[in-house]
């Protein structure tokens, strides 16, 4: 028995809107908006409950400590922790915003995961993303590696690699640019890596936005995981998609089992890319492709239609649910496409809408918030900590959020040393709830 376990990122107490992600239209449009971290965290937990009620295994990854005092120290702000935060707020509020982002909630960017069925040594391989393209995200790699090594600690079953080297244009954005097609979670699959460009190419003038994922980083991950080269495919993201705001491939495509759901303009090679995927799969697969005439790319990016979670409900004979953001309801063409899909007699027979507005305003939909990890029953039992949710733990987490999180945060609040204190107190309590030990640096001093 193999399960799809979704590891969602718990939204951290400093969730806010600083417009940090060039190329991510929602992030830029939300700059300066007042955030509600408490609502953001509860919206995330509510999505987790929906997935659990569909019969899926649901787990969490802990938020990172923010503001990240260690990073601010490396940037030259001295003194006590409170002094560091205050000095950064005075000298460079944008740097402080970068060091305060709660972006670790988007765990589709935490790592790339290959299940044991795909890997030469029969273990589950995880490579934390270096997230080199954005300062506020690049500082996630260290703690993500630590958290994954705490949870996937059993070396007989799991390998957590180091992130691939950053620098130059060697960006790796993790599972958001990775899809897996397979006859089942337990069967060997075909892993599709989607990159924006080579790290070493030049002559990229005229682009609106720079792509984040390097081909060489994707290839390194496939090598590290010991994938069969005949079952790993590397496809280039369409420049038109990146320029339209698809900063990750999961904004325009999602796969599950034998089904790929995508926009026709997702890949640079157009129809040839879909043919290459079909050829690479030694099993039958189905495509649900939205044509530009049906759902224009700009609308797909605005609705986040393809940033849905596509999941097979356990015990439902392969029937799948599509977990969509509420935004889709406001976009007629996207909604019609999804409704047609669910009525077509294909594997998707249910649409589930979730309200994730706080995350969505930063460009994070249902699929961004989760890292999919297919695990056998034995692997599931071997996880460290207490991160797989049941209703009781979910309720404890909701109660913790209600008690510990602010419901209002603006840029000016980030310089408040009390926010750092409150966040640490919240995270300290969380490590006990999740039985993670003292994983945060502030707990180790
Ligand atoms: O990296 N937004 C994230 C959203 C990540 C979405 N993930 C996937 N598509 N898988 C990003 O652009 C915005 C933060 C800010 O602007 O404050 C941000 O980082």
Coordinates of C-alpha atoms and ligand atoms in Angstrom, one line a residue:
X1 CA 0.0 0.0 0.0
X2 CA 1.4 3.4 -1.0
X3 CA -0.1 6.7 0.1
X4 CA 0.1 10.2 -1.3
X5 CA 1.0 12.2 1.7
X6 CA 0.7 16.0 1.3
X7 CA 3.0 18.0 3.5
X8 CA 1.5 21.5 3.7
X9 CA 3.5 24.4 5.0
X10 CA 2.0 25.9 8.1
X11 CA 1.7 29.6 7.5
X12 CA 4.1 31.5 9.8
X13 CA 3.2 34.4 12.1
X14 CA 4.8 37.0 9.9
X15 CA 2.8 36.4 6.8
X16 CA 2.6 39.8 4.9
X17 CA 2.6 41.5 1.6
X18 CA 5.8 43.1 0.6
X19 CA 5.7 42.5 -3.2
X20 CA 9.0 40.6 -3.1
X21 CA 8.4 38.3 -6.1
X22 CA 9.1 39.9 -9.5
X23 CA 7.4 37.7 -12.1
X24 CA 4.6 36.8 -9.7
X25 CA 1.8 39.1 -10.6
X26 CA -0.3 38.6 -7.4
X27 CA 2.7 39.3 -5.2
X28 CA 3.4 42.6 -7.0
X29 CA -0.2 43.6 -7.0
X30 CA -0.5 43.0 -3.2
X31 CA 2.5 45.1 -2.1
X32 CA 1.4 47.2 0.8
X33 CA -1.8 45.4 1.6
X34 CA -2.4 44.7 5.3
X35 CA -2.2 41.0 6.0
X36 CA -4.0 38.7 8.4
X37 CA -1.6 36.0 9.4
X38 CA -4.2 34.3 11.7
X39 CA -6.7 34.0 8.8
X40 CA -3.9 32.8 6.5
X41 CA -2.9 30.0 8.8
X42 CA -6.5 29.0 9.5
X43 CA -7.3 29.0 5.7
X44 CA -4.3 26.6 5.2
X45 CA -5.5 24.3 8.0
X46 CA -9.0 24.3 6.7
X47 CA -7.7 23.1 3.3
X48 CA -5.8 20.3 5.1
X49 CA -9.1 19.2 6.7
X50 CA -10.8 19.1 3.3
X51 CA -8.0 16.8 2.0
X52 CA -8.2 14.6 5.1
X53 CA -12.0 14.3 4.7
X54 CA -11.4 13.0 1.1
X55 CA -9.4 10.2 2.8
X56 CA -5.9 11.5 2.1
X57 CA -3.0 11.5 4.5
X58 CA -2.1 15.0 5.5
X59 CA 1.0 16.2 7.1
X60 CA 2.6 19.6 8.0
X61 CA 6.0 21.2 7.7
X62 CA 6.9 23.9 10.4
X63 CA 7.2 27.6 9.5
X64 CA 10.7 29.1 9.5
X65 CA 11.8 31.5 12.2
X66 CA 11.1 35.0 10.9
X67 CA 12.4 37.6 11.0
X68 CA 15.6 35.7 10.3
X69 CA 18.0 37.3 12.7
X70 CA 20.9 35.3 11.4
X71 CA 20.5 36.6 7.9
X72 CA 20.2 40.2 9.2
X73 CA 23.4 39.7 11.1
X74 CA 25.1 38.5 8.0
X75 CA 23.9 41.7 6.3
X76 CA 25.7 43.8 8.9
X77 CA 23.1 44.6 11.6
X78 CA 24.8 44.1 15.0
X79 CA 23.7 43.9 18.6
X80 CA 21.0 42.0 20.4
X81 CA 18.3 40.3 18.4
X82 CA 15.9 43.2 19.1
X83 CA 18.6 45.7 18.1
X84 CA 19.2 43.8 14.9
X85 CA 15.6 44.0 13.9
X86 CA 15.2 47.6 14.8
X87 CA 18.4 48.6 13.0
X88 CA 17.3 46.8 9.8
X89 CA 13.8 48.5 10.0
X90 CA 15.5 51.9 10.1
X91 CA 18.2 51.3 7.5
X92 CA 16.5 49.1 4.9
X93 CA 12.8 48.1 5.4
X94 CA 12.9 46.1 2.2
X95 CA 15.8 43.9 3.5
X96 CA 13.8 43.4 6.7
X97 CA 10.7 42.4 4.7
X98 CA 12.9 39.8 2.8
X99 CA 14.1 38.5 6.1
X100 CA 10.6 38.4 7.5
X101 CA 8.7 36.7 4.7
X102 CA 6.6 33.7 5.6
X103 CA 7.3 32.2 2.1
X104 CA 8.2 28.8 3.5
X105 CA 4.4 28.1 3.6
X106 CA 4.7 27.3 -0.2
X107 CA 6.2 23.8 0.3
X108 CA 5.8 22.9 -3.4
X109 CA 9.1 24.9 -3.4
X110 CA 10.6 23.1 -0.4
X111 CA 12.1 20.2 -2.3
X112 CA 11.9 17.8 -5.2
X113 CA 10.7 14.4 -4.1
X114 CA 11.1 11.0 -5.9
X115 CA 9.3 8.0 -4.4
X116 CA 11.2 4.8 -3.6
X117 CA 9.6 3.1 -6.6
X118 CA 11.5 5.5 -9.0
X119 CA 14.9 5.5 -7.3
X120 CA 17.7 3.1 -8.0
X121 CA 18.5 2.4 -4.4
X122 CA 14.8 1.9 -3.4
X123 CA 14.8 4.8 -1.0
X124 CA 12.7 8.0 -1.1
X125 CA 15.0 10.9 -2.3
X126 CA 14.4 14.5 -1.4
X127 CA 16.5 17.5 -2.6
X128 CA 15.7 20.7 -0.9
X129 CA 15.4 23.6 -3.4
X130 CA 18.1 26.3 -3.3
X131 CA 15.5 28.9 -4.3
X132 CA 18.4 31.0 -5.6
X133 CA 16.2 33.3 -7.7
X134 CA 14.8 35.4 -4.8
X135 CA 16.6 36.6 -1.7
X136 CA 13.6 36.0 0.6
X137 CA 13.3 32.5 -0.7
X138 CA 17.0 31.6 -0.9
X139 CA 17.2 31.9 2.9
X140 CA 14.7 29.0 3.3
X141 CA 17.1 26.3 2.0
X142 CA 19.1 25.8 5.3
X143 CA 16.2 25.3 7.6
X144 CA 14.2 23.3 5.1
X145 CA 17.1 20.9 4.9
X146 CA 17.2 20.7 8.7
X147 CA 13.4 20.1 9.0
X148 CA 13.4 17.5 6.3
X149 CA 16.3 15.7 7.9
X150 CA 14.5 15.7 11.2
X151 CA 11.3 14.2 9.7
X152 CA 12.9 11.9 7.0
X153 CA 15.7 10.8 9.4
X154 CA 15.6 7.1 8.8
X155 CA 18.6 6.6 6.5
X156 CA 17.5 3.1 5.5
X157 CA 14.5 4.6 3.8
X158 CA 15.1 8.2 3.1
X159 CA 17.9 10.4 1.6
X160 CA 17.7 14.2 2.1
X161 CA 20.4 15.6 -0.2
X162 CA 22.0 19.0 0.1
X163 CA 20.4 21.7 -2.1
X164 CA 22.2 21.9 -5.5
X165 CA 24.8 24.7 -5.6
X166 CA 23.4 28.1 -6.1
X167 CA 25.1 31.0 -7.8
X168 CA 24.9 32.3 -11.3
X169 CA 21.5 31.2 -12.7
X170 CA 21.5 27.7 -11.0
X171 CA 18.1 28.2 -9.5
X172 CA 16.2 25.2 -8.3
X173 CA 12.5 25.7 -7.2
X174 CA 11.7 22.2 -6.2
X175 CA 8.5 20.2 -6.9
X176 CA 6.7 23.2 -8.4
X177 CA 8.7 22.4 -11.6
X178 CA 8.3 18.7 -11.3
X179 CA 5.5 16.3 -12.2
X180 CA 5.1 12.6 -11.9
X181 CA 3.0 10.3 -14.1
X182 CA 2.6 6.7 -13.0
X183 CA 0.0 3.9 -13.2
X184 CA -0.2 4.2 -9.4
X185 CA 1.6 5.7 -6.4
X186 CA 3.5 2.5 -5.8
X187 CA 4.5 1.8 -9.4
X188 CA 7.6 3.2 -11.1
X189 CA 6.7 6.4 -12.8
X190 CA 8.0 9.0 -15.3
X191 CA 9.3 12.2 -13.7
X192 CA 8.9 15.3 -15.8
X193 CA 11.2 18.2 -14.9
X194 CA 10.3 21.6 -16.2
X195 CA 13.0 24.3 -16.5
X196 CA 13.0 27.9 -17.6
X197 CA 16.5 28.0 -19.2
X198 CA 20.0 26.7 -19.1
X199 CA 22.1 28.3 -16.3
X200 CA 24.7 29.1 -19.0
X201 CA 22.7 30.6 -21.8
X202 CA 22.9 34.2 -22.9
X203 CA 21.0 36.3 -25.4
X204 CA 17.8 36.3 -23.5
X205 CA 16.9 39.8 -24.3
X206 CA 13.3 41.0 -24.6
X207 CA 12.0 38.8 -21.8
X208 CA 9.5 40.4 -19.4
X209 CA 10.4 38.1 -16.5
X210 CA 13.5 36.0 -15.8
X211 CA 12.8 32.3 -15.4
X212 CA 13.8 30.8 -12.1
X213 CA 14.6 27.1 -12.8
X214 CA 17.9 26.0 -14.4
X215 CA 18.0 23.0 -16.7
X216 CA 21.3 21.9 -15.0
X217 CA 19.7 22.1 -11.6
X218 CA 16.8 19.8 -12.7
X219 CA 19.3 17.4 -14.3
X220 CA 21.4 17.3 -11.1
X221 CA 18.3 16.4 -9.0
X222 CA 17.4 13.6 -11.4
X223 CA 21.0 12.2 -11.1
X224 CA 21.1 12.6 -7.3
X225 CA 17.8 10.7 -7.0
X226 CA 19.1 7.8 -9.1
X227 CA 16.3 8.0 -11.6
X228 CA 16.3 5.7 -14.7
X229 CA 17.3 8.2 -17.5
X230 CA 14.7 6.6 -19.8
X231 CA 12.0 7.7 -17.2
X232 CA 13.1 11.3 -16.6
X233 CA 12.1 13.9 -19.1
X234 CA 13.3 17.6 -19.2
X235 CA 11.0 20.1 -20.8
X236 CA 11.4 23.8 -21.3
X237 CA 8.8 26.1 -19.9
X238 CA 7.3 28.4 -22.6
X239 CA 8.7 31.8 -22.5
X240 CA 5.2 33.1 -23.2
X241 CA 4.0 31.3 -20.0
X242 CA 6.8 32.8 -17.8
X243 CA 6.1 36.3 -19.3
X244 CA 2.4 35.9 -18.6
X245 CA 3.2 35.3 -14.9
X246 CA 3.7 31.5 -14.7
X247 CA 6.8 31.8 -12.5
X248 CA 6.5 28.1 -11.8
X249 CA 5.3 25.3 -14.0
X250 CA 2.6 24.4 -11.5
X251 CA 0.8 27.7 -12.4
X252 CA 0.0 26.1 -15.8
X253 CA 0.1 22.3 -15.3
X254 CA -0.6 19.6 -12.8
X255 CA -0.4 15.8 -13.0
X256 CA -1.6 12.8 -11.1
X257 CA -1.5 9.1 -11.9
X258 CA -2.1 8.8 -15.6
X259 CA -3.5 12.2 -16.1
X260 CA -1.9 15.5 -17.1
X261 CA -3.9 18.7 -16.8
X262 CA -2.2 21.7 -18.5
X263 CA -2.5 24.8 -20.6
X264 CA -1.6 24.3 -24.2
X265 CA 1.0 27.1 -24.0
X266 CA 2.8 25.6 -20.9
X267 CA 5.8 24.3 -22.7
X268 CA 8.1 25.9 -25.2
X269 CA 7.8 23.0 -27.7
X270 CA 4.0 23.2 -27.7
X271 CA 2.3 20.1 -28.9
X272 CA 5.6 18.3 -29.3
X273 CA 6.1 18.5 -25.6
X274 CA 2.9 16.6 -24.9
X275 CA 3.9 14.0 -27.5
X276 CA 7.2 13.6 -25.8
X277 CA 5.5 13.0 -22.5
X278 CA 3.2 10.4 -24.0
X279 CA 6.2 8.7 -25.7
X280 CA 8.2 8.7 -22.4
X281 CA 5.5 6.9 -20.6
X282 CA 5.5 3.1 -21.0
X283 CA 1.8 3.1 -19.9
X284 CA -1.3 4.8 -21.2
X285 CA -1.9 8.4 -20.1
X286 CA -4.6 10.9 -20.6
X287 CA -4.4 14.6 -21.3
X288 CA -6.8 17.4 -20.4
X289 CA -5.4 20.4 -22.3
X290 CA -6.9 23.9 -22.1
X291 CA -6.6 25.6 -25.5
X292 CA -5.7 29.3 -25.6
X293 CA -9.1 29.9 -27.3
X294 CA -10.9 28.2 -24.3
X295 CA -8.9 29.6 -21.4
X296 CA -6.5 32.4 -22.4
X297 CA -3.1 32.1 -20.6
X298 CA -3.7 35.5 -18.8
X299 CA -6.9 34.1 -17.4
X300 CA -5.3 30.9 -16.3
X301 CA -2.7 32.9 -14.4
X302 CA -5.4 35.1 -12.8
X303 CA -7.7 32.2 -11.8
X304 CA -4.9 29.8 -10.8
X305 CA -7.0 27.0 -12.4
X306 CA -4.0 24.8 -12.9
X307 CA -2.5 25.5 -9.4
X308 CA -5.1 23.0 -8.2
X309 CA -4.4 19.8 -6.4
X310 CA -5.3 16.8 -8.4
X311 CA -5.7 13.8 -6.1
X312 CA -7.0 10.3 -6.3
X313 CA -9.4 9.5 -3.5
X314 CA -8.3 6.4 -1.7
X315 CA -10.7 3.5 -2.2
X316 CA -12.6 5.3 -5.0
X317 CA -11.4 3.2 -7.9
X318 CA -9.1 5.8 -9.3
X319 CA -11.7 8.6 -9.1
X320 CA -10.0 12.0 -8.6
X321 CA -10.9 15.3 -7.0
X322 CA -9.7 18.7 -8.2
X323 CA -9.0 21.1 -5.3
X324 CA -9.3 24.6 -6.8
X325 CA -8.9 28.1 -5.5
X326 CA -12.1 30.1 -5.1
X327 CA -10.7 32.6 -7.7
X328 CA -11.7 30.1 -10.4
X329 CA -15.4 30.9 -9.7
X330 CA -14.8 34.5 -10.7
X331 CA -13.2 33.5 -14.1
X332 CA -15.9 32.3 -16.4
X333 CA -13.7 30.4 -18.9
X334 CA -11.7 28.7 -16.1
X335 CA -14.8 27.6 -14.3
X336 CA -16.4 26.3 -17.5
X337 CA -13.3 24.3 -18.3
X338 CA -13.2 22.8 -14.8
X339 CA -16.9 22.0 -14.8
X340 CA -16.7 20.4 -18.2
X341 CA -13.8 18.3 -17.0
X342 CA -15.8 17.0 -14.0
X343 CA -18.8 16.2 -16.2
X344 CA -16.8 14.5 -19.0
X345 CA -16.9 11.0 -17.6
X346 CA -13.1 11.0 -17.1
X347 CA -11.2 10.4 -13.8
X348 CA -12.0 13.8 -12.3
X349 CA -15.6 13.6 -10.9
X350 CA -15.5 16.2 -8.2
X351 CA -14.5 19.9 -7.8
X352 CA -13.6 21.1 -4.4
X353 CA -13.2 24.9 -3.9
X354 CA -11.0 26.2 -1.1
X355 CA -10.7 29.8 0.2
X356 CA -7.0 30.6 0.4
X357 CA -7.2 34.3 -0.2
X358 CA -4.3 35.3 2.0
X359 CA -1.9 32.9 0.3
X360 CA -3.4 33.7 -3.1
X361 CA -2.6 37.4 -2.7
X362 CA 1.0 36.4 -2.7
X363 CA 0.6 34.0 -5.6
X364 CA 0.2 30.8 -3.7
X365 CA -2.7 28.5 -4.6
X366 CA -3.7 25.1 -3.3
X367 CA -0.8 23.3 -5.1
X368 CA 1.8 25.8 -3.9
X369 CA 1.0 25.0 -0.3
X370 CA 1.8 21.3 -0.5
X371 CA 4.7 19.0 -1.1
X372 CA 3.5 15.6 -2.3
X373 CA 5.4 12.6 -0.9
X374 CA 4.3 9.2 -2.0
X375 CA 5.1 6.8 0.9
X376 CA 4.7 3.1 1.5
X377 CA 3.1 2.1 4.8
X378 CA 6.5 1.3 6.2
X379 CA 7.9 4.6 5.1
X380 CA 5.0 6.4 6.6
X381 CA 5.6 4.7 10.0
X382 CA 9.2 5.7 9.8
X383 CA 8.6 9.4 9.7
X384 CA 10.2 11.4 12.6
X385 CA 8.2 13.9 14.7
X386 CA 4.4 14.0 14.9
X387 CA 3.7 15.7 11.6
X388 CA 0.9 13.5 10.1
X389 CA -2.4 15.1 11.1
X390 CA -5.4 13.6 12.7
X391 CA -8.5 15.6 13.7
X392 CA -7.2 16.1 17.3
X393 CA -3.9 17.5 16.2
X394 CA -5.5 19.6 13.6
X395 CA -7.7 21.2 16.3
X396 CA -4.8 21.7 18.5
X397 CA -3.0 23.6 15.7
X398 CA -6.1 25.7 15.0
X399 CA -6.3 26.6 18.7
X400 CA -2.6 27.4 18.7
X401 CA -3.0 29.7 15.7
X402 CA -6.0 31.5 17.3
X403 CA -4.1 32.1 20.5
X404 CA -0.6 33.0 19.0
X405 CA -1.1 34.8 15.7
X406 CA -1.9 38.4 15.0
X407 CA -4.8 39.3 12.8
X408 CA -3.2 42.3 11.3
X409 CA 0.3 43.0 10.0
X410 CA 1.7 45.8 8.0
X411 CA 5.2 46.6 6.8
X412 CA 5.7 49.0 9.7
X413 CA 5.0 46.2 12.2
X414 CA 8.0 44.1 11.0
X415 CA 10.4 46.3 12.9
X416 CA 8.6 45.6 16.2
X417 CA 10.9 43.4 18.3
X418 CA 7.8 42.1 20.0
X419 CA 6.8 40.3 16.8
X420 CA 10.0 38.4 16.9
X421 CA 9.4 37.4 20.5
X422 CA 5.8 36.4 19.8
X423 CA 6.8 34.3 16.8
X424 CA 9.5 32.5 18.7
X425 CA 7.1 31.7 21.6
X426 CA 4.7 30.4 19.0
X427 CA 7.3 28.2 17.3
X428 CA 8.6 27.0 20.6
X429 CA 5.2 25.7 21.5
X430 CA 4.8 24.2 18.0
X431 CA 7.9 22.1 18.2
X432 CA 6.3 20.4 21.3
X433 CA 3.0 19.9 19.5
X434 CA 4.8 18.3 16.5
X435 CA 7.3 16.5 18.6
X436 CA 10.2 17.9 16.6
X437 CA 12.7 18.6 19.3
X438 CA 14.7 21.9 19.4
X439 CA 15.0 22.4 15.6
X440 CA 15.1 26.2 15.6
X441 CA 18.3 28.0 16.1
X442 CA 16.9 30.2 18.8
X443 CA 16.1 27.0 20.8
X444 CA 19.7 25.9 20.5
X445 CA 21.3 28.9 22.1
Ligands
LIG1 O1 7.9 32.3 -4.7 N1 5.4 34.2 -3.3 C1 5.8 32.9 -3.7 C2 4.7 32.1 -4.2 C3 5.1 30.6 -4.4 C4 4.1 29.8 -5.1 N2 4.5 28.5 -5.3 C5 4.3 27.7 -6.3 N3 3.8 28.2 -7.5 N4 4.5 26.5 -6.2 C6 6.9 33.0 -4.8 O2 6.8 33.9 -5.7 C7 5.5 36.4 -2.3 C8 6.0 37.0 -1.1 C9 5.9 38.5 -1.0 O3 5.8 39.2 -2.0 O4 5.9 39.1 0.1 C10 6.1 35.1 -2.6 O5 7.2 34.8 -2.3

